[in-house]
PDB file of C-alpha atoms and ligand atoms in Angstrom:
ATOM      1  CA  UNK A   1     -13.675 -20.259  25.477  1.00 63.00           C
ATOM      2  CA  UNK A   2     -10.924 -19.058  23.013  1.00 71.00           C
ATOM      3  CA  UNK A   3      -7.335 -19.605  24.135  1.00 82.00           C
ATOM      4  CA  UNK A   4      -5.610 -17.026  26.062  1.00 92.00           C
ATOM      5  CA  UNK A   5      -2.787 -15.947  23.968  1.00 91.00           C
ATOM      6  CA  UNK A   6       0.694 -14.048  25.844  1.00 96.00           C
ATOM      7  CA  UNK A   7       0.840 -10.724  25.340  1.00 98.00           C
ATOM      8  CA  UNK A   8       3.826  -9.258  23.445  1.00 98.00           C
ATOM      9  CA  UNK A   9       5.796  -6.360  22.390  1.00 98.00           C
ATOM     10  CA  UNK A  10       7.631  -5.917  18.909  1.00 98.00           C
ATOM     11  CA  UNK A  11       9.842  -3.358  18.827  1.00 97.00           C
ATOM     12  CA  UNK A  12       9.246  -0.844  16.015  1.00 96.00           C
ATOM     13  CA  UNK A  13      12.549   1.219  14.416  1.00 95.00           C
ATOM     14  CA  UNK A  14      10.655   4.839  14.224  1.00 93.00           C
ATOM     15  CA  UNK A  15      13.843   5.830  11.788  1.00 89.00           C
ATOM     16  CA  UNK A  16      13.484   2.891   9.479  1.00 92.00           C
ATOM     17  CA  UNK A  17      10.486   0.821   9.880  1.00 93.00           C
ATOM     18  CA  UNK A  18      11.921  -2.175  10.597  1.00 93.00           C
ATOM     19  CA  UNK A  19      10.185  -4.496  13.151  1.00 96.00           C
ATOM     20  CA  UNK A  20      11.934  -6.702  15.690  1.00 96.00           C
ATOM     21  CA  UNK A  21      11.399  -9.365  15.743  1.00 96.00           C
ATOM     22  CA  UNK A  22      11.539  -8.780  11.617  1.00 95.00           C
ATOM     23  CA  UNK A  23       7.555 -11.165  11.366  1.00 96.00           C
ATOM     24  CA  UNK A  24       6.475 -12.165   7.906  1.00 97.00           C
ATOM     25  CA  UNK A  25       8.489 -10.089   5.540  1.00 97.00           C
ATOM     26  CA  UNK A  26       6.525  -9.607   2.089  1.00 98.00           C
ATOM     27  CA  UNK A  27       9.023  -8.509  -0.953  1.00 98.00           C
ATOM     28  CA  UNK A  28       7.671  -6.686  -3.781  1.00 98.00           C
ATOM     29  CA  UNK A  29       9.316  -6.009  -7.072  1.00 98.00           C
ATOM     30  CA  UNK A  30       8.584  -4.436 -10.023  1.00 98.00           C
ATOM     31  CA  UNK A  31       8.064  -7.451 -11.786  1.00 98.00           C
ATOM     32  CA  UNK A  32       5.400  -8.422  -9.207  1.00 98.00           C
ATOM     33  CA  UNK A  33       3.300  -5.708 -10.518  1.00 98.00           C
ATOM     34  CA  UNK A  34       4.776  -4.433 -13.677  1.00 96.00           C
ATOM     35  CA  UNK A  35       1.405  -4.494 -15.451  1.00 96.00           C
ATOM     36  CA  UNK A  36       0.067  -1.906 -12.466  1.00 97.00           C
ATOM     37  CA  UNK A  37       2.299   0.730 -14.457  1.00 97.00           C
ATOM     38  CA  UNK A  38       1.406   2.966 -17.002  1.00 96.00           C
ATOM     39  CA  UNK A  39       4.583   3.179 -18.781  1.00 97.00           C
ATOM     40  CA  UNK A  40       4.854  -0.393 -20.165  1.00 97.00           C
ATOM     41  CA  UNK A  41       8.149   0.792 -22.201  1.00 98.00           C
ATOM     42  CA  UNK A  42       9.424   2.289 -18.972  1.00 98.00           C
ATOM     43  CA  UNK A  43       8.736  -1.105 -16.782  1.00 98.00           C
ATOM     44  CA  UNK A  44      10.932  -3.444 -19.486  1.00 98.00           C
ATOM     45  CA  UNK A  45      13.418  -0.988 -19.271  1.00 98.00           C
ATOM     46  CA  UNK A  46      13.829  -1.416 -15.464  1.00 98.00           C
ATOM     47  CA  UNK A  47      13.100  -5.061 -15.933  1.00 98.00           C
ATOM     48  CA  UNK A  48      16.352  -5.037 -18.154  1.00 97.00           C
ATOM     49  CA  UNK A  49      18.190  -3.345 -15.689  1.00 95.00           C
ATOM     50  CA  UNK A  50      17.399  -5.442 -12.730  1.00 96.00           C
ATOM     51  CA  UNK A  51      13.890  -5.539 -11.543  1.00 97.00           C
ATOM     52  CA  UNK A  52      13.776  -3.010  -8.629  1.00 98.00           C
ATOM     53  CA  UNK A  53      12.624  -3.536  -4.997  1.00 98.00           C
ATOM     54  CA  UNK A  54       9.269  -1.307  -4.945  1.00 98.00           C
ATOM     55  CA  UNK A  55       8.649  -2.149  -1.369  1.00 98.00           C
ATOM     56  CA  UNK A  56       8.688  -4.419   1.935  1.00 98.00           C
ATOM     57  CA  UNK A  57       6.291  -4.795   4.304  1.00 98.00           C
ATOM     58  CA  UNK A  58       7.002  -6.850   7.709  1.00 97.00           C
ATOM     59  CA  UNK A  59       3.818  -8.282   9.241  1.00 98.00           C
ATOM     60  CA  UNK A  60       3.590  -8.858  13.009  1.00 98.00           C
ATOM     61  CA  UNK A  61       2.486 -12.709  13.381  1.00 97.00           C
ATOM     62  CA  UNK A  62      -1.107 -11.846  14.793  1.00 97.00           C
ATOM     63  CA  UNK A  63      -3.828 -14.766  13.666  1.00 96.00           C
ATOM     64  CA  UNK A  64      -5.912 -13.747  10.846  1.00 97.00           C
ATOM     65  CA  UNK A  65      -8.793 -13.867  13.096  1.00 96.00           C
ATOM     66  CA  UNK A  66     -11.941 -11.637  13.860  1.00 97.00           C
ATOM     67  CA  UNK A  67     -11.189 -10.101  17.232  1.00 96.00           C
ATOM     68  CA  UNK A  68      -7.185  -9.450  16.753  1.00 97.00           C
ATOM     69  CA  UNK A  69      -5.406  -6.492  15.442  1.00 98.00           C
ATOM     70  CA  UNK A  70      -3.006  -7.410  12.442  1.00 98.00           C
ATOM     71  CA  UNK A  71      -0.169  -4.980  12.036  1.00 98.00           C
ATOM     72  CA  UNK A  72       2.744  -4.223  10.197  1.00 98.00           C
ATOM     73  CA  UNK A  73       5.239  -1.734   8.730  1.00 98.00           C
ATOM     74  CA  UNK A  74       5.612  -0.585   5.080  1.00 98.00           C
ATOM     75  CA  UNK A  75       8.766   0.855   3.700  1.00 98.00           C
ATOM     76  CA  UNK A  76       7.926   2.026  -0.127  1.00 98.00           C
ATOM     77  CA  UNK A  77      11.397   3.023  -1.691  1.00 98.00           C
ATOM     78  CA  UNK A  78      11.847   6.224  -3.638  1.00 98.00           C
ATOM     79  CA  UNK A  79      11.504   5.757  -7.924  1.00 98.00           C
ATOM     80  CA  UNK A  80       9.942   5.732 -10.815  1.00 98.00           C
ATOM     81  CA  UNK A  81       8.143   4.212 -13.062  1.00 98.00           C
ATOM     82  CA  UNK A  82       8.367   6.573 -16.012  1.00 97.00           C
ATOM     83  CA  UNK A  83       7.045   9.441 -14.732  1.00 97.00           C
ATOM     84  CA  UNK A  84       4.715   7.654 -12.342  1.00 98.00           C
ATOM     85  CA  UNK A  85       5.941   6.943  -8.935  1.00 98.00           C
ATOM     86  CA  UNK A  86       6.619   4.140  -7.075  1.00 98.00           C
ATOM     87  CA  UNK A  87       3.582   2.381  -5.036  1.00 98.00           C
ATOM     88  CA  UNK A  88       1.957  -0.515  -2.995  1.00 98.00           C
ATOM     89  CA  UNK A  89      -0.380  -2.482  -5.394  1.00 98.00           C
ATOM     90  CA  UNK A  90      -3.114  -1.705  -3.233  1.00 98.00           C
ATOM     91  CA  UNK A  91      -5.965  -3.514  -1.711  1.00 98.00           C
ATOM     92  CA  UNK A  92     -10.142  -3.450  -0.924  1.00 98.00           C
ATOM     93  CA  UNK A  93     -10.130  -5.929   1.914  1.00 98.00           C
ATOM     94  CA  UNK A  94     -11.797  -9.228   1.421  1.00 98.00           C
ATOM     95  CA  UNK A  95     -14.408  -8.542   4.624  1.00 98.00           C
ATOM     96  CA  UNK A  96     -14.893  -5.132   2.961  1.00 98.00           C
ATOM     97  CA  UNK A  97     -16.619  -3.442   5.683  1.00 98.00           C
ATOM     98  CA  UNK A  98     -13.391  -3.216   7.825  1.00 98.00           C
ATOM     99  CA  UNK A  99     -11.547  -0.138   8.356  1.00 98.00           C
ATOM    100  CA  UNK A 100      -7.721   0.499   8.452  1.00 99.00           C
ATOM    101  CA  UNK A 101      -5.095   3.494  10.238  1.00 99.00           C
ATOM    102  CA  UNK A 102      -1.946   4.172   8.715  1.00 98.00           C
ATOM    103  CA  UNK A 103       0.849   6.138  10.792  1.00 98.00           C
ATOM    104  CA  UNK A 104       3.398   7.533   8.475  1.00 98.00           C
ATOM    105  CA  UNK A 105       6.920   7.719  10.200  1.00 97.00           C
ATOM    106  CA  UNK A 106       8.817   8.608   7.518  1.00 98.00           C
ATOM    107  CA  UNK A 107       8.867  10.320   3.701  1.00 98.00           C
ATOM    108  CA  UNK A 108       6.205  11.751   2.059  1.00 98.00           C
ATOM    109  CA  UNK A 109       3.561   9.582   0.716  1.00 98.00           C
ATOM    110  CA  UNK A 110      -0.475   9.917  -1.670  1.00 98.00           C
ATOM    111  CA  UNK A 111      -2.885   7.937   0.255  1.00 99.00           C
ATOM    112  CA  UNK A 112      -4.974   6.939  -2.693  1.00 98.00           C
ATOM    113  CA  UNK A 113      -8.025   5.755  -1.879  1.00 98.00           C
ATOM    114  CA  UNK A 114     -11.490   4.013  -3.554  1.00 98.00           C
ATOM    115  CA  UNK A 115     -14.942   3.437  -2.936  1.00 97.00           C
ATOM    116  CA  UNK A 116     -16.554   0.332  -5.015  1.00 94.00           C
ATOM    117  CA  UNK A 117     -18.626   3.039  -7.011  1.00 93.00           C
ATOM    118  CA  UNK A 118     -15.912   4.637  -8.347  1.00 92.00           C
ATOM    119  CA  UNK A 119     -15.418   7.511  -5.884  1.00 96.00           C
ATOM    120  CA  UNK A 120     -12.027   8.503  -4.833  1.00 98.00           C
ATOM    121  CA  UNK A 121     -10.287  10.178  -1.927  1.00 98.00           C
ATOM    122  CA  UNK A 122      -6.778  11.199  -1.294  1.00 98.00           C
ATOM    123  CA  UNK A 123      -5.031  11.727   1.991  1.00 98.00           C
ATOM    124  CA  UNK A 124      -0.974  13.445   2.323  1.00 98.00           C
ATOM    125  CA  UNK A 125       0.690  11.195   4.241  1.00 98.00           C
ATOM    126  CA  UNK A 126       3.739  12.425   6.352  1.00 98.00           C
ATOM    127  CA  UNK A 127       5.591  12.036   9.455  1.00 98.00           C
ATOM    128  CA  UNK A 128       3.513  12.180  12.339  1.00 97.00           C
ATOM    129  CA  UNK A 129       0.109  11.707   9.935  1.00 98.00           C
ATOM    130  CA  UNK A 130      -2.447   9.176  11.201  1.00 98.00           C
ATOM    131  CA  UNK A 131      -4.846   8.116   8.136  1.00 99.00           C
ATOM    132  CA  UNK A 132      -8.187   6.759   8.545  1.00 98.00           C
ATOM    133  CA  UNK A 133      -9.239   4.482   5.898  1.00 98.00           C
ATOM    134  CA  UNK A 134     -12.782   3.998   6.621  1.00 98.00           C
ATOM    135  CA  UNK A 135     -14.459   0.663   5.727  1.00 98.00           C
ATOM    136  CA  UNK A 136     -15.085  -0.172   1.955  1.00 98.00           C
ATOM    137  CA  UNK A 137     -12.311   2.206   0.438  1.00 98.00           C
ATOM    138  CA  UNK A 138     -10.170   0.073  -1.622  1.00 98.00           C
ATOM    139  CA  UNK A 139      -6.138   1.593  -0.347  1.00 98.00           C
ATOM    140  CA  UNK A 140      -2.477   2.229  -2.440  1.00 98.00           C
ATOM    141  CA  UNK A 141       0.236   3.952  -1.102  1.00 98.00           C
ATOM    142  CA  UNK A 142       2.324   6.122  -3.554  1.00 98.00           C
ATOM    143  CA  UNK A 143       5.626   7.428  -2.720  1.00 98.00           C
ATOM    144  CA  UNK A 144       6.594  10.975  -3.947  1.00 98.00           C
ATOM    145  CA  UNK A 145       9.136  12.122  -2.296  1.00 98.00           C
ATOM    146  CA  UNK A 146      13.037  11.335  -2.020  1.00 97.00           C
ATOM    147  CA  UNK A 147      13.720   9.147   0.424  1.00 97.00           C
ATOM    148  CA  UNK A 148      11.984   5.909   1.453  1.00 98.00           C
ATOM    149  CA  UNK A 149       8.087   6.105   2.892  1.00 98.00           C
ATOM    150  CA  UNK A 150       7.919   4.090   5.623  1.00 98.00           C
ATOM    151  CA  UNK A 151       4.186   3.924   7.495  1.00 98.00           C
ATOM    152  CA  UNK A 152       2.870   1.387  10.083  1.00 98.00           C
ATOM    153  CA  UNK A 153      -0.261   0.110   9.609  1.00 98.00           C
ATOM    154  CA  UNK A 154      -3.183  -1.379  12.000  1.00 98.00           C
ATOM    155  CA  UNK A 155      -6.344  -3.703  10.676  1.00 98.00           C
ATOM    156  CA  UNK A 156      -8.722  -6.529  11.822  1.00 98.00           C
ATOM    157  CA  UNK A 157      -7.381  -9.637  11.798  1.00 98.00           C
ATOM    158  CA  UNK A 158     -10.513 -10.926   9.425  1.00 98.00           C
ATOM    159  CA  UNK A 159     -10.249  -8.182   7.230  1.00 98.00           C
ATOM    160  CA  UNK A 160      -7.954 -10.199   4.739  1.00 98.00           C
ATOM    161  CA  UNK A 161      -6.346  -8.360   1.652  1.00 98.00           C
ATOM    162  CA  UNK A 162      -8.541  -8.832  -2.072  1.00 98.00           C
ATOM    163  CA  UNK A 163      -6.012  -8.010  -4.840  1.00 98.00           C
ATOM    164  CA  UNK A 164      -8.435  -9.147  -7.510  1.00 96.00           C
ATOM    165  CA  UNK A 165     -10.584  -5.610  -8.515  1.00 94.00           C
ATOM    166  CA  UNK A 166      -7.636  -3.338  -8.558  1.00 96.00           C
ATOM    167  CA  UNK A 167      -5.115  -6.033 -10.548  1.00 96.00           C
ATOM    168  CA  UNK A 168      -8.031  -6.389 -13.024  1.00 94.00           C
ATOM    169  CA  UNK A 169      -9.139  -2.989 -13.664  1.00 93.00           C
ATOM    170  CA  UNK A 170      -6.832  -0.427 -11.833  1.00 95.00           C
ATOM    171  CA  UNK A 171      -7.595   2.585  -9.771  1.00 97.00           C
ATOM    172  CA  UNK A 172      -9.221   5.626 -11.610  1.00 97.00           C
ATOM    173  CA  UNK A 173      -6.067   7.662 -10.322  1.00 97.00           C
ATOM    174  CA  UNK A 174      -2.670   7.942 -10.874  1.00 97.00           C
ATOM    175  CA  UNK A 175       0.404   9.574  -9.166  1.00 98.00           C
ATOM    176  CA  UNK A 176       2.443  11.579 -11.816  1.00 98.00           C
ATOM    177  CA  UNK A 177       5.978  13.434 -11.553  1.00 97.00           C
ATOM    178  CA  UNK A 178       5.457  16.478 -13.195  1.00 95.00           C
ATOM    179  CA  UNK A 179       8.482  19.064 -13.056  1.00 92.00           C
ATOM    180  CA  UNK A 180       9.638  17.065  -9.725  1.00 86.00           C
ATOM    181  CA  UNK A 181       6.082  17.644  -8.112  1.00 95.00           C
ATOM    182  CA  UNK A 182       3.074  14.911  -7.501  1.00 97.00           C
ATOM    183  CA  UNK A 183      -0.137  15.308  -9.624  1.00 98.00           C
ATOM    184  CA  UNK A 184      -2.995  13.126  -9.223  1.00 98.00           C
ATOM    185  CA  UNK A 185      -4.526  12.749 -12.670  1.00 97.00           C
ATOM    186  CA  UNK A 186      -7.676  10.393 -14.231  1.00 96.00           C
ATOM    187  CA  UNK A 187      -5.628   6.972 -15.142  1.00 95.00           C
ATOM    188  CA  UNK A 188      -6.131   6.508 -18.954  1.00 91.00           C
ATOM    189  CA  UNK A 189      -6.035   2.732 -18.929  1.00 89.00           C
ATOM    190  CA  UNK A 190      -8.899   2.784 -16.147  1.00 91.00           C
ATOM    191  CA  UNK A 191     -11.660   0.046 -16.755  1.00 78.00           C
ATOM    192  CA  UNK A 192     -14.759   1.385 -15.345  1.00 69.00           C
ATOM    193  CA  UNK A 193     -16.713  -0.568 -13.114  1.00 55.00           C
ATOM    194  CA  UNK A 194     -20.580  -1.268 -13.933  1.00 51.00           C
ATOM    195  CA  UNK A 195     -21.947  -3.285 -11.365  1.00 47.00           C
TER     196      UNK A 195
HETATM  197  C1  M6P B   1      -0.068  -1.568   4.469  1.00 97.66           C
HETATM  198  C2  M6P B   1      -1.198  -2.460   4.902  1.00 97.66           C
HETATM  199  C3  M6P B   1      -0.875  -3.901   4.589  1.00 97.66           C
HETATM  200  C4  M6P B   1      -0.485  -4.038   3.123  1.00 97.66           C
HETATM  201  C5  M6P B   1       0.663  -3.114   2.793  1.00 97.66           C
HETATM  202  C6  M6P B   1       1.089  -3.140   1.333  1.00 97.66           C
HETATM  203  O1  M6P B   1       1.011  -1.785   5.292  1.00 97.66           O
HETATM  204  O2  M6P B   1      -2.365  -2.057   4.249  1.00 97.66           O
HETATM  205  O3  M6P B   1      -1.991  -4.716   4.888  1.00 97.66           O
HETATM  206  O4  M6P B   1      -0.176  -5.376   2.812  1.00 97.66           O
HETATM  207  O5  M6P B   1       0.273  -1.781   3.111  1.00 97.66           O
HETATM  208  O6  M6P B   1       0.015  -2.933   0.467  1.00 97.66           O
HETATM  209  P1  M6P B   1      -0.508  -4.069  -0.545  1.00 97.66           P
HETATM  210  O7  M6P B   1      -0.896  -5.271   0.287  1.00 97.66           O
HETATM  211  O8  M6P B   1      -1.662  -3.426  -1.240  1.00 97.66           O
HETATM  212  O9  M6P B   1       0.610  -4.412  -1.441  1.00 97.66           O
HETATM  213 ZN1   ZN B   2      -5.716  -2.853   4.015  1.00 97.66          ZN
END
């Protein structure tokens, strides 16, 4: 029989996302994911200046194991890019029939979603919204409004994250300021996918 692990509480900050205790803490910066952007003259730019934080997530230590619940908060800071806004790199999961719920505490957030065919989906997020991302949608987050997005997440603990598709070829969407105001529009440096 599997071991009988103690339950626990962690206590969530519902202003600012921040767990206690803080977990694994993942730090993302622009340079992590500069080539994600569309504005290549825009991201050495912001190198230049200093390589902004893009976002944190803290990960409650759950085993990545079938039969536990991984879970975590994300805080996505406000910015730019150019005129594309700033985002998670985004993720199919590596057992890519598992599902995932994001509850959005704070900000305003573009769930940005894709199926392995190409399809895509997009959800608002916002305080108080509870996104379903059914299994096999690949999932960014996009921040677009002024103050930090901060969202906490819930997922099997075997669904593991797959960077791979989405750092290779992108997803056929982007998130662009126009006059202040998000549009989602085809992403010109898409690769399209024959499989
Ligand atoms: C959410 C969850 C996490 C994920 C994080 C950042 O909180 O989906 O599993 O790690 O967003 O997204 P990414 O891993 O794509 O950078
Ligand atoms: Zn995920």
């Amino acid at each position: 029989m599997a071991t009988l692990r103690q339950p626990f509480n962690t206590h969530l900050n519902l202003g600012n996302g921040v767990l206690v205790p803080e977990g694994v803490k993942v730090v993302r910066h622009l340079s992590d994911m500069k080539d994600m952007y569309q504005d290549q003259g825009a991201v050495q730019r912001l190198l230049d200046n200093g390589d902004p934080l893009i976002y944190v997530v803290y990960n409650v230590e759950v085993p990545e194991e079938a039969g536990e619940l991984r879970h975590c908060t994300s805080i996505v800071y406000p910015g730019r890019v150019g005129n594309e806004f700033f985002m998670t790199k985004g993720h199919f999961h590596s057992k890519v029939g598992t599902a995932e719920i994001y509850l959005t505490l704070r900000g305003r957030g573009i769930l940005l979603m894709q199926a392995q065919d190409g399809r895509t989906a997009t959800l608002d997020m916002f305080p108080g919204s509870v996104s379903y991302i059914p299994p096999y949608w690949a999932h960014r987050s996009i921040n677009v409004g002024p103050e930090p997005l901060v969202f906490f997440a819930v997922y099997p603990g075997d669904a593991g994250h797959n960077y791979g598709v989405i750092e290779e070829k992108g997803f056929a969407k982007v998130v662009l300021a126009q006059d202040d105001a998000p549009v989602v529009v085809d992403n010109p440096r898409y690769v399209c996918r024959r499989t």
